[in-house]
Coordinates of C-alpha atoms and ligand atoms in Angstrom, one line a residue:
D1 CA 0.0 0.0 0.0
D2 CA 2.8 2.4 0.8
K3 CA 4.2 1.7 -2.6
I4 CA 1.0 2.6 -4.3
L5 CA 0.7 5.8 -2.2
A6 CA 4.3 6.8 -3.0
A7 CA 3.9 6.1 -6.7
S8 CA 0.6 7.9 -6.9
A9 CA 2.2 11.0 -5.3
K10 CA 4.7 11.0 -8.3
H11 CA 1.9 10.9 -10.8
P12 CA -0.7 13.3 -9.4
I13 CA -4.2 13.6 -10.9
V14 CA -5.1 17.1 -12.2
P15 CA -8.3 18.2 -10.5
L16 CA -11.0 19.0 -13.0
P17 CA -13.4 22.0 -12.5
A18 CA -16.3 21.3 -10.1
G19 CA -18.9 19.1 -11.7
S20 CA -16.8 17.5 -14.3
L21 CA -15.3 14.0 -14.2
Y22 CA -12.7 12.0 -16.1
K23 CA -14.7 9.5 -18.1
Y24 CA -13.8 6.2 -19.8
G25 CA -15.5 6.9 -23.1
T26 CA -15.8 5.0 -26.4
A27 CA -12.0 5.4 -26.8
G28 CA -10.9 5.1 -23.2
F29 CA -9.7 8.3 -21.5
R30 CA -8.7 10.8 -24.2
M31 CA -7.9 14.5 -23.7
S32 CA -5.1 17.0 -23.7
S33 CA -1.9 15.1 -22.7
D34 CA -1.0 17.4 -19.8
L35 CA -4.1 16.0 -17.9
L36 CA -3.2 12.4 -18.5
E37 CA -0.2 11.4 -16.4
G38 CA -2.3 10.8 -13.2
V39 CA -5.1 9.2 -15.2
T40 CA -2.7 6.8 -16.9
F41 CA -1.1 5.8 -13.6
R42 CA -4.6 4.9 -12.3
V43 CA -5.4 3.1 -15.5
G44 CA -2.3 1.0 -14.8
L45 CA -3.9 0.1 -11.4
I46 CA -7.1 -0.9 -13.2
A47 CA -5.2 -3.1 -15.8
A48 CA -3.4 -4.9 -12.9
L49 CA -6.7 -5.5 -11.1
R50 CA -8.3 -6.7 -14.3
S51 CA -5.5 -9.1 -14.9
R52 CA -5.7 -10.5 -11.4
K53 CA -9.5 -10.8 -11.7
L54 CA -8.9 -13.0 -14.8
G55 CA -6.4 -15.2 -13.0
G56 CA -3.3 -13.5 -14.4
A57 CA -4.3 -13.3 -18.1
A58 CA -2.3 -10.6 -19.9
I59 CA -4.2 -7.3 -20.3
G60 CA -3.2 -4.7 -22.9
V61 CA -2.9 -1.0 -22.5
M62 CA -2.6 1.3 -25.5
I63 CA -1.5 5.0 -25.3
T64 CA -2.8 6.8 -28.3
A65 CA -5.2 9.6 -29.3
S66 CA -5.7 8.2 -32.8
H67 CA -6.7 11.0 -35.2
N68 CA -6.7 13.8 -32.6
P69 CA -4.2 16.6 -32.7
A70 CA -0.6 15.9 -31.6
Q71 CA -1.0 17.6 -28.1
D72 CA -3.8 15.2 -27.1
N73 CA -3.3 11.7 -25.9
G74 CA -5.3 8.8 -24.6
V75 CA -5.2 5.6 -22.7
K76 CA -7.4 2.5 -23.2
V77 CA -7.4 -1.1 -21.8
V78 CA -7.6 -4.2 -24.0
D79 CA -9.0 -7.5 -22.7
P80 CA -7.2 -10.8 -23.1
M81 CA -8.5 -11.9 -26.6
G82 CA -7.7 -8.4 -27.9
E83 CA -11.3 -7.1 -27.4
M84 CA -12.2 -3.8 -25.8
L85 CA -12.4 -3.7 -22.0
E86 CA -15.6 -5.2 -20.7
Q87 CA -18.2 -2.5 -20.3
E88 CA -18.7 -2.8 -16.5
W89 CA -15.0 -2.1 -16.0
E90 CA -15.3 1.2 -17.8
T91 CA -17.4 2.3 -14.8
Y92 CA -14.8 0.9 -12.4
S93 CA -12.1 2.8 -14.3
T94 CA -14.0 6.0 -14.1
R95 CA -14.5 5.5 -10.4
L96 CA -10.9 4.8 -9.6
V97 CA -9.5 7.6 -11.9
N98 CA -11.7 10.2 -10.2
S99 CA -10.6 9.5 -6.7
P100 CA -9.8 13.0 -5.3
S101 CA -6.6 12.1 -3.4
D102 CA -3.9 9.4 -3.2
K103 CA -5.5 8.1 0.0
E104 CA -8.9 7.9 -1.5
L105 CA -7.4 6.3 -4.6
L106 CA -6.0 3.5 -2.4
E107 CA -9.3 3.1 -0.7
T108 CA -11.2 2.8 -4.0
Y109 CA -8.6 0.4 -5.2
H110 CA -9.2 -1.9 -2.2
A111 CA -12.9 -1.4 -2.4
L112 CA -12.9 -2.6 -6.0
A113 CA -10.8 -5.6 -5.1
T114 CA -13.2 -6.5 -2.4
Q115 CA -16.3 -5.9 -4.4
L116 CA -15.0 -7.9 -7.3
K117 CA -13.5 -10.6 -5.1
I118 CA -10.0 -10.1 -6.5
D119 CA -7.2 -11.8 -4.6
L120 CA -4.4 -9.2 -4.7
K121 CA -1.8 -12.0 -4.4
T122 CA -2.7 -13.5 -7.8
P123 CA 0.0 -12.8 -10.3
A124 CA -0.8 -10.2 -12.9
K125 CA 0.6 -9.3 -16.3
V126 CA 0.1 -6.3 -18.6
V127 CA 1.5 -5.6 -22.1
Y128 CA 1.5 -2.0 -23.4
G129 CA 2.5 0.2 -26.3
R130 CA 2.1 3.8 -27.5
D131 CA 1.9 5.7 -30.7
T132 CA 4.4 8.3 -31.8
R133 CA 3.1 11.2 -29.7
P134 CA 5.9 12.8 -27.6
S135 CA 3.8 12.8 -24.5
G136 CA 3.7 9.0 -24.7
H137 CA 7.1 8.8 -22.8
T138 CA 5.7 10.3 -19.6
L139 CA 2.5 8.3 -19.8
V140 CA 4.2 4.9 -20.2
A141 CA 6.5 5.8 -17.3
A142 CA 3.3 6.4 -15.2
L143 CA 2.0 2.9 -16.2
A144 CA 5.3 1.2 -15.3
S145 CA 5.2 2.9 -12.0
A146 CA 1.7 1.5 -11.3
F147 CA 2.9 -2.0 -12.3
E148 CA 6.0 -1.8 -10.0
A149 CA 3.9 -0.6 -7.1
T150 CA 1.4 -3.5 -7.5
G151 CA 4.0 -6.3 -8.3
T152 CA 2.6 -6.7 -11.8
E153 CA 4.7 -8.2 -14.5
Y154 CA 4.8 -6.0 -17.6
V155 CA 6.2 -5.8 -21.1
D156 CA 6.8 -2.4 -22.8
Y157 CA 6.4 -2.9 -26.5
K158 CA 7.4 0.7 -27.2
I159 CA 5.9 2.2 -30.3
L160 CA 3.1 0.2 -31.9
T161 CA -0.1 0.7 -33.9
T162 CA -3.2 0.1 -31.9
P163 CA -4.1 -3.1 -33.7
Q164 CA -0.5 -4.4 -33.1
L165 CA -1.1 -4.0 -29.4
H166 CA -4.4 -5.9 -29.7
Y167 CA -2.5 -8.6 -31.6
L168 CA 0.2 -8.9 -29.0
T169 CA -2.3 -9.1 -26.2
R170 CA -4.1 -12.0 -27.8
A171 CA -0.9 -13.7 -28.9
T172 CA 0.4 -13.6 -25.4
N173 CA -2.7 -15.2 -24.0
T174 CA -3.0 -17.9 -26.6
E175 CA 0.7 -18.8 -26.9
G176 CA 1.2 -22.6 -26.8
T177 CA -2.6 -23.3 -27.1
P178 CA -4.5 -24.7 -30.1
E179 CA -5.8 -21.2 -30.6
A180 CA -2.3 -19.6 -30.7
Y181 CA -2.8 -16.4 -32.6
G182 CA 0.8 -15.9 -33.7
E183 CA 4.4 -15.3 -32.5
V184 CA 4.5 -13.0 -29.5
S185 CA 6.5 -10.2 -31.0
E186 CA 6.1 -7.3 -33.4
A187 CA 7.9 -9.4 -36.0
G188 CA 5.4 -12.2 -35.4
Y189 CA 2.7 -9.7 -36.4
Y190 CA 4.4 -8.9 -39.7
K191 CA 5.1 -12.6 -40.4
K192 CA 1.6 -13.7 -39.8
F193 CA 0.0 -11.1 -42.0
A194 CA 2.6 -11.2 -44.8
D195 CA 2.3 -15.0 -45.0
A196 CA -1.5 -14.8 -45.1
F197 CA -1.3 -12.1 -47.7
V198 CA 0.8 -14.3 -50.0
H199 CA -1.5 -17.2 -49.5
A200 CA -4.7 -15.2 -50.0
L201 CA -3.4 -13.8 -53.4
K202 CA -2.9 -17.4 -54.7
G203 CA -0.8 -16.1 -57.5
R204 CA -3.0 -13.2 -58.5
K205 CA -1.2 -10.0 -59.5
I206 CA -1.8 -6.7 -57.8
K207 CA -2.0 -4.0 -60.5
G208 CA -0.5 -0.6 -60.5
T209 CA 0.9 1.4 -57.5
L210 CA -0.9 1.8 -54.2
T211 CA -0.2 5.2 -52.5
V212 CA -0.7 5.0 -48.7
D213 CA -1.0 8.2 -46.7
C214 CA 0.0 7.4 -43.1
A215 CA -1.1 10.7 -41.5
N216 CA 2.5 11.1 -40.2
G217 CA 1.6 8.7 -37.5
V218 CA 2.8 5.3 -36.3
G219 CA 1.4 3.5 -39.3
G220 CA 4.2 5.0 -41.5
P221 CA 7.2 3.3 -39.9
K222 CA 5.2 0.1 -39.2
L223 CA 3.9 -0.2 -42.8
N224 CA 7.5 0.3 -44.0
E225 CA 8.6 -2.5 -41.7
F226 CA 5.8 -4.7 -42.8
L227 CA 6.7 -4.4 -46.5
K228 CA 10.1 -5.9 -45.8
Y229 CA 8.3 -9.2 -44.9
I230 CA 6.7 -9.5 -48.3
P231 CA 8.7 -11.7 -50.7
K232 CA 8.9 -9.2 -53.6
D233 CA 10.1 -11.9 -56.0
Q234 CA 7.0 -13.9 -55.5
V235 CA 4.5 -11.2 -54.9
P236 CA 5.2 -7.8 -56.5
F237 CA 3.4 -5.2 -54.4
D238 CA 4.2 -1.7 -55.4
V239 CA 3.4 0.6 -52.5
K240 CA 4.3 4.2 -52.2
V241 CA 4.3 5.2 -48.6
V242 CA 3.6 9.0 -48.0
N243 CA 3.1 11.2 -45.0
D244 CA 5.3 9.0 -42.9
D245 CA 7.2 11.7 -41.1
V246 CA 7.1 10.8 -37.4
L247 CA 10.0 13.0 -36.4
R248 CA 8.0 16.3 -36.4
P249 CA 5.1 15.8 -34.0
E250 CA 3.3 18.9 -35.2
V251 CA 2.5 17.3 -38.6
L252 CA 0.7 14.3 -37.0
N253 CA -2.8 14.0 -38.5
L254 CA -2.2 17.4 -40.1
D255 CA -4.2 17.7 -43.4
S256 CA -3.8 14.0 -43.9
G257 CA -5.1 10.6 -42.7
A258 CA -8.4 8.7 -42.8
D259 CA -10.3 11.0 -40.6
Y260 CA -9.3 14.0 -42.7
V261 CA -10.3 12.3 -45.9
K262 CA -13.7 11.1 -44.5
T263 CA -14.7 14.4 -42.8
K264 CA -13.4 16.8 -45.5
Q265 CA -14.4 14.4 -48.3
R266 CA -11.2 15.3 -50.1
A267 CA -7.7 13.8 -50.7
P268 CA -4.9 15.1 -48.6
P269 CA -3.3 18.0 -50.4
H270 CA 0.3 16.7 -50.0
P271 CA 1.7 15.0 -51.9
K272 CA -0.6 15.9 -54.8
P273 CA -2.3 12.6 -55.9
E274 CA -1.6 11.4 -59.4
A275 CA -4.7 11.4 -61.6
G276 CA -6.5 8.0 -61.2
A277 CA -4.0 6.6 -58.8
R278 CA -5.2 4.0 -56.3
C279 CA -4.8 5.7 -52.9
C280 CA -5.7 5.0 -49.3
S281 CA -5.2 6.8 -45.9
L282 CA -4.6 5.3 -42.5
D283 CA -5.4 7.3 -39.3
G284 CA -2.9 8.3 -36.6
D285 CA -2.8 4.9 -34.9
A286 CA -3.5 2.8 -38.0
D287 CA -6.9 1.4 -37.1
R288 CA -9.0 3.2 -39.8
L289 CA -8.8 3.0 -43.5
M290 CA -10.2 5.0 -46.4
Y291 CA -9.6 4.3 -50.2
Y292 CA -10.0 7.0 -52.8
W293 CA -8.9 8.2 -56.2
T294 CA -9.0 11.6 -58.0
D295 CA -9.3 12.3 -61.7
A296 CA -10.5 15.0 -64.0
E297 CA -13.7 13.1 -64.9
T298 CA -14.9 12.1 -61.5
G299 CA -13.1 14.6 -59.2
F300 CA -12.6 13.0 -55.8
F301 CA -14.2 9.6 -55.1
M302 CA -14.0 7.9 -51.7
L303 CA -14.5 4.3 -50.7
D304 CA -15.2 4.3 -47.0
G305 CA -15.9 1.7 -44.3
D306 CA -19.3 0.9 -45.8
R307 CA -17.6 0.1 -49.2
I308 CA -15.0 -2.1 -47.5
A309 CA -17.7 -4.0 -45.7
T310 CA -19.7 -4.6 -48.9
L311 CA -16.6 -5.6 -50.8
A312 CA -15.5 -8.0 -48.1
A313 CA -19.0 -9.5 -47.6
S314 CA -19.5 -10.1 -51.3
F315 CA -16.1 -11.7 -51.8
I316 CA -16.5 -14.0 -48.8
A317 CA -20.1 -15.0 -49.8
D318 CA -18.9 -15.8 -53.3
L319 CA -16.1 -17.9 -52.0
A320 CA -18.5 -19.7 -49.6
R321 CA -20.7 -20.6 -52.7
S322 CA -17.7 -21.8 -54.7
A323 CA -16.6 -23.9 -51.7
G324 CA -20.0 -25.4 -51.5
I325 CA -20.4 -24.4 -47.8
E326 CA -22.9 -21.5 -48.2
D327 CA -25.5 -23.3 -46.3
D328 CA -23.2 -24.0 -43.3
L329 CA -21.9 -20.5 -43.0
R330 CA -23.9 -17.7 -41.5
I331 CA -22.4 -14.5 -43.0
G332 CA -23.7 -11.2 -41.7
V333 CA -22.8 -7.5 -41.8
V334 CA -22.9 -5.2 -38.8
Q335 CA -23.2 -1.4 -39.3
T336 CA -24.1 1.7 -37.4
A337 CA -26.7 4.4 -38.1
Y338 CA -24.0 6.3 -40.1
A339 CA -23.9 3.6 -42.7
N340 CA -25.1 4.9 -46.0
G341 CA -28.6 3.7 -46.7
A342 CA -27.5 2.6 -50.2
S343 CA -24.9 0.2 -48.7
T344 CA -27.5 -1.4 -46.4
K345 CA -29.9 -1.9 -49.3
Y346 CA -27.1 -3.4 -51.4
I347 CA -26.2 -5.9 -48.7
Q348 CA -29.8 -6.9 -48.1
E349 CA -31.1 -6.9 -51.6
N350 CA -28.1 -7.7 -53.8
L351 CA -25.9 -9.8 -51.6
R352 CA -28.9 -11.2 -49.7
L353 CA -27.1 -11.1 -46.4
P354 CA -28.5 -10.0 -43.0
V355 CA -27.6 -6.6 -41.6
V356 CA -27.5 -5.7 -37.9
C357 CA -27.3 -2.1 -36.7
T358 CA -25.7 -1.3 -33.4
P359 CA -24.7 1.9 -31.5
T360 CA -21.5 3.7 -32.5
G361 CA -18.3 2.3 -31.0
V362 CA -16.2 -0.7 -31.9
K363 CA -17.2 -2.8 -28.9
H364 CA -20.9 -2.8 -29.9
L365 CA -20.1 -3.8 -33.5
H366 CA -17.6 -6.4 -32.5
H367 CA -20.0 -8.0 -30.1
A368 CA -22.8 -8.2 -32.7
A369 CA -20.4 -9.6 -35.3
C370 CA -19.5 -12.5 -32.9
S371 CA -23.0 -13.9 -33.4
F372 CA -22.3 -14.9 -37.0
D373 CA -19.9 -17.5 -38.4
V374 CA -18.5 -14.7 -40.5
G375 CA -19.3 -11.3 -39.1
V376 CA -18.3 -8.4 -41.2
Y377 CA -18.3 -5.1 -39.2
F378 CA -17.3 -1.7 -40.3
E379 CA -18.1 1.8 -39.2
A380 CA -18.4 4.3 -42.1
N381 CA -15.4 6.1 -40.7
G382 CA -13.2 3.2 -41.9
H383 CA -12.8 1.2 -38.6
G384 CA -13.7 -2.5 -38.9
T385 CA -12.7 -6.0 -39.5
V386 CA -14.2 -9.5 -40.3
L387 CA -14.6 -12.0 -37.5
F388 CA -14.4 -15.7 -38.3
S389 CA -15.7 -18.2 -35.7
N390 CA -13.4 -21.1 -34.8
D391 CA -15.9 -23.4 -36.4
A392 CA -15.8 -21.5 -39.7
M393 CA -12.0 -21.6 -39.7
A394 CA -12.1 -25.4 -39.0
T395 CA -14.6 -25.9 -41.8
F396 CA -12.2 -24.1 -44.3
R397 CA -9.3 -26.3 -43.1
N398 CA -11.1 -29.7 -42.8
K399 CA -13.8 -29.9 -45.4
E400 CA -13.0 -32.4 -48.2
P401 CA -13.1 -30.5 -51.5
Q402 CA -15.2 -32.1 -54.3
S403 CA -13.4 -30.3 -57.1
P404 CA -10.3 -28.2 -57.7
A405 CA -12.5 -25.1 -57.6
Q406 CA -13.8 -26.0 -54.2
K407 CA -10.3 -26.6 -53.0
D408 CA -9.2 -23.3 -54.3
A409 CA -12.1 -21.5 -52.6
L410 CA -11.5 -23.2 -49.2
E411 CA -7.8 -22.3 -49.3
T412 CA -8.6 -18.7 -50.1
L413 CA -11.2 -18.5 -47.3
S414 CA -8.6 -19.9 -44.8
A415 CA -6.0 -17.4 -45.9
V416 CA -8.5 -14.6 -45.8
G417 CA -9.4 -15.6 -42.2
N418 CA -5.8 -15.3 -41.3
L419 CA -5.3 -12.1 -43.1
I420 CA -7.9 -10.1 -41.3
N421 CA -7.0 -9.1 -37.8
Q422 CA -9.4 -10.9 -35.6
T423 CA -8.8 -8.7 -32.6
V424 CA -9.9 -5.3 -33.8
G425 CA -10.1 -3.1 -37.0
D426 CA -6.6 -2.8 -38.4
A427 CA -5.9 -0.5 -41.3
I428 CA -2.8 -2.4 -42.5
S429 CA -4.6 -5.8 -42.4
D430 CA -7.8 -4.3 -44.0
M431 CA -5.7 -2.7 -46.7
L432 CA -4.1 -6.0 -47.6
L433 CA -7.6 -7.6 -47.7
V434 CA -8.9 -4.9 -50.1
E435 CA -5.8 -5.4 -52.3
V436 CA -6.3 -9.2 -52.3
I437 CA -10.0 -8.8 -53.3
L438 CA -9.3 -6.3 -56.0
A439 CA -6.6 -8.6 -57.4
H440 CA -9.0 -11.6 -57.3
K441 CA -11.8 -9.7 -59.0
D442 CA -9.4 -7.9 -61.3
W443 CA -11.1 -4.7 -60.3
S444 CA -10.0 -1.1 -60.3
L445 CA -11.4 1.3 -57.7
R446 CA -13.9 2.5 -60.3
D447 CA -15.2 -1.1 -60.7
W448 CA -15.6 -1.3 -56.9
A449 CA -17.3 2.1 -56.8
N450 CA -19.8 1.0 -59.5
T451 CA -21.4 -1.7 -57.3
Y452 CA -23.9 0.8 -56.0
S453 CA -24.4 4.6 -55.7
D454 CA -24.2 6.2 -52.3
L455 CA -27.1 8.5 -51.2
P456 CA -25.8 12.0 -50.8
N457 CA -25.3 12.7 -47.1
R458 CA -24.2 15.3 -44.6
L459 CA -22.8 15.1 -41.1
V460 CA -22.8 18.2 -38.9
R461 CA -21.5 18.8 -35.4
V462 CA -23.8 20.9 -33.3
E463 CA -22.6 22.7 -30.2
V464 CA -25.0 22.1 -27.3
G465 CA -25.1 23.3 -23.7
D466 CA -25.4 19.8 -22.3
K467 CA -25.0 16.8 -24.6
D468 CA -26.2 14.5 -21.8
L469 CA -29.8 15.7 -22.4
F470 CA -29.8 13.6 -25.5
E471 CA -30.7 10.0 -25.2
T472 CA -31.2 7.6 -28.0
T473 CA -32.9 4.2 -28.7
D474 CA -33.0 1.9 -31.7
A475 CA -29.2 1.8 -32.1
E476 CA -29.0 5.6 -32.0
R477 CA -31.4 6.0 -34.8
R478 CA -34.1 7.7 -32.7
L479 CA -34.0 10.3 -29.8
S480 CA -35.9 9.3 -26.7
K481 CA -34.9 12.5 -25.0
P482 CA -35.4 15.5 -25.0
Q483 CA -39.1 14.9 -25.3
G484 CA -40.7 15.9 -28.6
A485 CA -37.4 16.2 -30.5
Q486 CA -37.8 13.0 -32.4
G487 CA -41.3 14.0 -33.5
E488 CA -39.9 17.2 -35.0
I489 CA -37.2 15.2 -36.8
D490 CA -39.7 12.7 -38.2
A491 CA -41.8 15.6 -39.5
L492 CA -38.8 17.1 -41.3
V493 CA -37.6 13.8 -42.8
K494 CA -41.1 13.1 -44.3
K495 CA -40.7 16.1 -46.5
Y496 CA -37.8 14.7 -48.5
T497 CA -37.4 11.7 -50.9
N498 CA -35.4 8.6 -49.7
A499 CA -34.4 10.6 -46.6
R500 CA -33.2 9.6 -43.2
S501 CA -31.8 11.6 -40.4
F502 CA -30.8 11.1 -36.8
A503 CA -29.1 13.0 -33.9
R504 CA -26.9 11.6 -31.2
A505 CA -24.6 12.9 -28.4
S506 CA -21.0 12.4 -29.3
G507 CA -19.1 9.9 -27.1
T508 CA -15.8 11.7 -27.6
E509 CA -16.7 15.4 -27.6
N510 CA -19.1 17.7 -25.8
A511 CA -21.4 18.1 -28.9
C512 CA -24.2 16.4 -30.8
R513 CA -23.9 15.0 -34.3
V514 CA -26.6 15.2 -36.9
Y515 CA -26.6 12.9 -39.9
A516 CA -28.9 13.3 -42.9
E517 CA -29.1 11.6 -46.2
A518 CA -31.6 12.2 -49.1
A519 CA -32.0 11.7 -52.8
T520 CA -29.9 14.8 -53.7
R521 CA -27.0 16.7 -52.3
A522 CA -29.0 19.9 -51.8
E523 CA -31.8 18.0 -49.9
A524 CA -29.3 16.2 -47.7
D525 CA -27.7 19.5 -46.8
E526 CA -31.0 21.2 -46.1
L527 CA -32.3 18.4 -44.0
A528 CA -29.1 18.2 -41.9
K529 CA -29.4 22.0 -41.3
K530 CA -33.0 21.8 -40.2
V531 CA -32.4 18.9 -37.9
A532 CA -29.5 20.7 -36.4
V533 CA -31.8 23.6 -35.5
V534 CA -34.1 21.1 -33.7
V535 CA -31.1 19.9 -31.6
E536 CA -29.6 23.3 -30.8
Ligands
16G1 C1 -14.5 6.3 -31.0 C2 -14.8 4.9 -31.4 C3 -15.1 4.9 -32.9 C4 -16.3 5.8 -33.1 C5 -16.1 7.2 -32.6 C6 -17.3 8.0 -32.6 C7 -13.7 2.9 -30.6 C8 -12.3 2.3 -30.5 N1 -13.6 4.1 -31.2 O1 -13.4 6.9 -31.6 O2 -15.4 3.6 -33.2 O3 -16.7 5.9 -34.4 O4 -15.7 7.1 -31.2 O5 -17.1 9.2 -32.0 O6 -14.7 2.4 -30.2 P1 -18.3 10.2 -31.5 O7 -19.1 9.4 -30.5 O8 -17.7 11.4 -31.0 O9 -19.2 10.4 -32.7
ZN2 ZN1 -7.6 5.3 -34.8

């Protein structure tokens, strides 16, 4: 106990103005980095408790603020199989982090241990990493301090992408078991995905050059490292890595990256994209992906998370048919309210696959995807992955093929299952998947874009006095509070063709977001504006 008190004194919590609390939100604790040292120390205590609660299973901690500006940072906890921290523990984290003094911190720590029946003598293990933000140094030192003070074993993996930390957490916990996820090292990550990439291509050629904008974040150096693991003589893969400067923190996420592309609906200005070139952008911690091209005829065209989901689902469903296992394999797609209505319609009517809608946030989508044998989940913002059940993977491996075509399809399914990061959305792994699918279909980005037409849409951010007044139901598609607001939105939507609109409180900022889509650009803009007025 003395150790915890002494360590906590070295990483003091910054008191917030009366009435506000630190909150474990959809992306953990995320804010200006100068508020985070004490928070991170306390998250270290939570991670140690969580590991002890789970009998010493390794817990992951990631220090990143993704697409936020360089001066922000964040800290989040990863459960043993690489999933997001169990929801109830978000509340425990919030409680512990907001303890007003070192002494009360210690009391809350013990109260949680008692409440959750945690034996503090159980061994504990935590693995952690950080993105390239300079503030990460201080924050990992605070974590290490919490682990020293609680006798917790820890491994500092230094600089990683968020999905790499998820990979390492799962690999650590499955090492030596039949479910072993891969070698427990950063190199293990590269080997696993490079190997799956080569297998999934099955000799198909990737055409042209792919330009990858890395938002000047951790994805740059990691993608460069990954590319060394691809046997270029067997698999030519021409990648031009741009915006990979991690030495100047001020350029992180600046006019680049997946979030910039999605929210501004334009290509990063630097370097100027070549006309028609196949481009994609990762975000600051490499867990989101956007594809796009620009040419004189089309202007800018973006292929977002909805497009990746439809591409992956159609590819996997076709393979399941070729492999003769379509009746044994329940394939489904999970989306949020932000998914373009045209994508939902395409999945249901053309691909004839079920769609589930969940609230925003990876943990909700991930959870829903687990109920399928193959669960494809993507947020429109480019975060997502495809989950394969153990049964599905076993079917691909063990089913006796009746023809060379079936054999080929089963092998490809198996490789695709290995290629997609099973722990969390991973921009590098998703990008490899897209490249594989385009190579198999011999498609350009334009062919991919031609599968369906998006409904014009608009997303606006609305400043509100208190975002907590806004409560939603029906996977955030309807407001239950404030009273009457949904009625007003419904009345507005009715006036437009093919229209849909919803408002929800942001989980990461003190604001509301309004989304609207309609048959034309002008109508979508107008509807969004009017709904914003209802919310203001
Ligand atoms: C977080 C979520 C992301 C979601 C975004 C929405 C995770 C790991 N991240 O970044 O999935 O799209 O929040 O933000 O769950 P908002 O609530 O501010 O709209
Ligand atoms: Zn991110």
